[in-house]
Amino acid sequence: SQTIHQWPATLVQPVGSPLSLECTVEGTSNPNLYWYRQAAGRGLQLLFYSVGIGQISSEVPQNLSASRPQDRQFILSSKKLLLSDSGFYLCAWSHPGLARDTQYFGPGTRLTVL
Amino acid sequence: SQKIEQNSEALNIQEGKTATLTCNYTNYSPAYLQWYRQDPGRGPVFLLLIRENEKEKRKERLKVTFDTTLKQSLFHITASQPADSATYLCALDRAPDSSASKIIFGSGTRLSIRP
């Protein structure tokens, strides 16, 4: 069966510091990968998606970037965090192609920028 | 503008009753609509998907309807239990012809089932 991991689970970082969040998927090949952010009391916002190694699409202009160095690894980064980057970050995967409907989410990373 | 709205932020009902949650969308023609459950501090979990040519779909105590004329989906939990308490999210793919899903989510309805 497939599993998705995210780490760290929680993170407190000062403004201006760098960020690296990691997501890995097991038990599937060539998944579509996604990063979402959920701000307090708000809905999920799609940040980035990837359909293959090195292929990243950004949905919202922002202070963050994403990379996919391996088939089942997805990384969210920032060079300098802003207060507004605080939130709950969720990684998700879906099957590729026509079976891509359903999103399978990881446990999330709670980021607090102070 | 395009919107997906869940018009009840919170819903409190008595155990054993049927909970009905509403999802409305505007300026989309989705090929399908999904419902997810999210518990506090956790990622959403997929529950049901209903396609535009399906009127109704069931899974155990869950039932989803999809009315493309009204641009609305209803999500029902029958014989509700306290363990059903969670936030429920509706979602649709705003770019079904894209190589990856571009799912947009409603803001959720927080359901509380009291014993």
Short mmCIF file of N, CA and C in Angstrom, two decimals, chain A residues 1-3 25-33 50-53 68 70-73 93-97:
data_model
loop_
_atom_site.label_atom_id
_atom_site.label_comp_id
_atom_site.label_asym_id
_atom_site.label_seq_id
_atom_site.Cartn_x
_atom_site.Cartn_y
_atom_site.Cartn_z
N SER A 1 0.83 -1.19 0.00
CA SER A 1 0.00 0.00 0.00
C SER A 1 0.88 1.25 0.00
N GLN A 2 0.26 2.36 -0.36
CA GLN A 2 1.01 3.60 -0.47
C GLN A 2 0.99 4.37 0.85
N THR A 3 2.09 5.01 1.15
CA THR A 3 2.16 5.87 2.33
C THR A 3 2.87 7.16 1.95
N VAL A 25 6.91 9.78 -0.76
CA VAL A 25 5.81 8.84 -0.99
C VAL A 25 6.41 7.46 -1.21
N GLU A 26 5.77 6.46 -0.65
CA GLU A 26 6.20 5.08 -0.83
C GLU A 26 5.08 4.26 -1.45
N GLY A 27 5.46 3.25 -2.20
CA GLY A 27 4.47 2.30 -2.70
C GLY A 27 3.81 2.66 -4.00
N THR A 28 4.32 3.67 -4.70
CA THR A 28 3.76 4.04 -5.99
C THR A 28 4.86 4.65 -6.84
N SER A 29 4.68 4.61 -8.14
CA SER A 29 5.68 5.17 -9.05
C SER A 29 5.08 6.32 -9.85
N ASN A 30 5.93 7.30 -10.14
CA ASN A 30 5.56 8.43 -10.98
C ASN A 30 4.27 9.12 -10.50
N PRO A 31 4.16 9.38 -9.20
CA PRO A 31 2.93 10.07 -8.75
C PRO A 31 2.95 11.53 -9.14
N ASN A 32 1.78 12.14 -9.22
CA ASN A 32 1.69 13.60 -9.21
C ASN A 32 1.84 14.02 -7.75
N LEU A 33 2.58 15.09 -7.52
CA LEU A 33 2.83 15.56 -6.16
C LEU A 33 2.37 17.00 -6.02
N SER A 50 3.60 18.88 -9.28
CA SER A 50 4.66 18.32 -10.10
C SER A 50 4.18 17.02 -10.73
N VAL A 51 4.40 16.88 -12.02
CA VAL A 51 4.01 15.64 -12.71
C VAL A 51 5.21 14.75 -12.99
N GLY A 52 6.43 15.20 -12.63
CA GLY A 52 7.60 14.38 -12.84
C GLY A 52 8.85 15.04 -12.25
N ILE A 53 9.93 14.29 -12.23
CA ILE A 53 11.20 14.80 -11.68
C ILE A 53 11.58 16.10 -12.37
N ARG A 68 11.66 18.81 -7.00
CA ARG A 68 11.39 17.36 -7.01
C ARG A 68 12.66 16.68 -7.53
N GLN A 70 13.82 13.66 -6.81
CA GLN A 70 13.61 12.24 -7.09
C GLN A 70 12.12 11.99 -7.35
N ASP A 71 11.83 10.83 -7.91
CA ASP A 71 10.45 10.54 -8.33
C ASP A 71 9.44 10.70 -7.20
N ARG A 72 9.83 10.26 -5.99
CA ARG A 72 8.87 10.25 -4.89
C ARG A 72 9.26 11.20 -3.76
N GLN A 73 10.00 12.25 -4.10
CA GLN A 73 10.43 13.22 -3.11
C GLN A 73 10.05 14.62 -3.58
N TRP A 93 -0.32 13.37 -2.84
CA TRP A 93 0.01 12.73 -4.09
C TRP A 93 -1.27 12.23 -4.74
N SER A 94 -1.21 12.04 -6.05
CA SER A 94 -2.31 11.39 -6.77
C SER A 94 -1.70 10.50 -7.84
N HIS A 95 -2.50 9.57 -8.31
CA HIS A 95 -2.04 8.76 -9.44
C HIS A 95 -1.89 9.67 -10.64
N PRO A 96 -1.03 9.32 -11.59
CA PRO A 96 -0.88 10.14 -12.78
C PRO A 96 -1.99 9.87 -13.78
N GLY A 97 -2.08 10.72 -14.78
CA GLY A 97 -2.99 10.51 -15.89
C GLY A 97 -4.44 10.53 -15.50
#
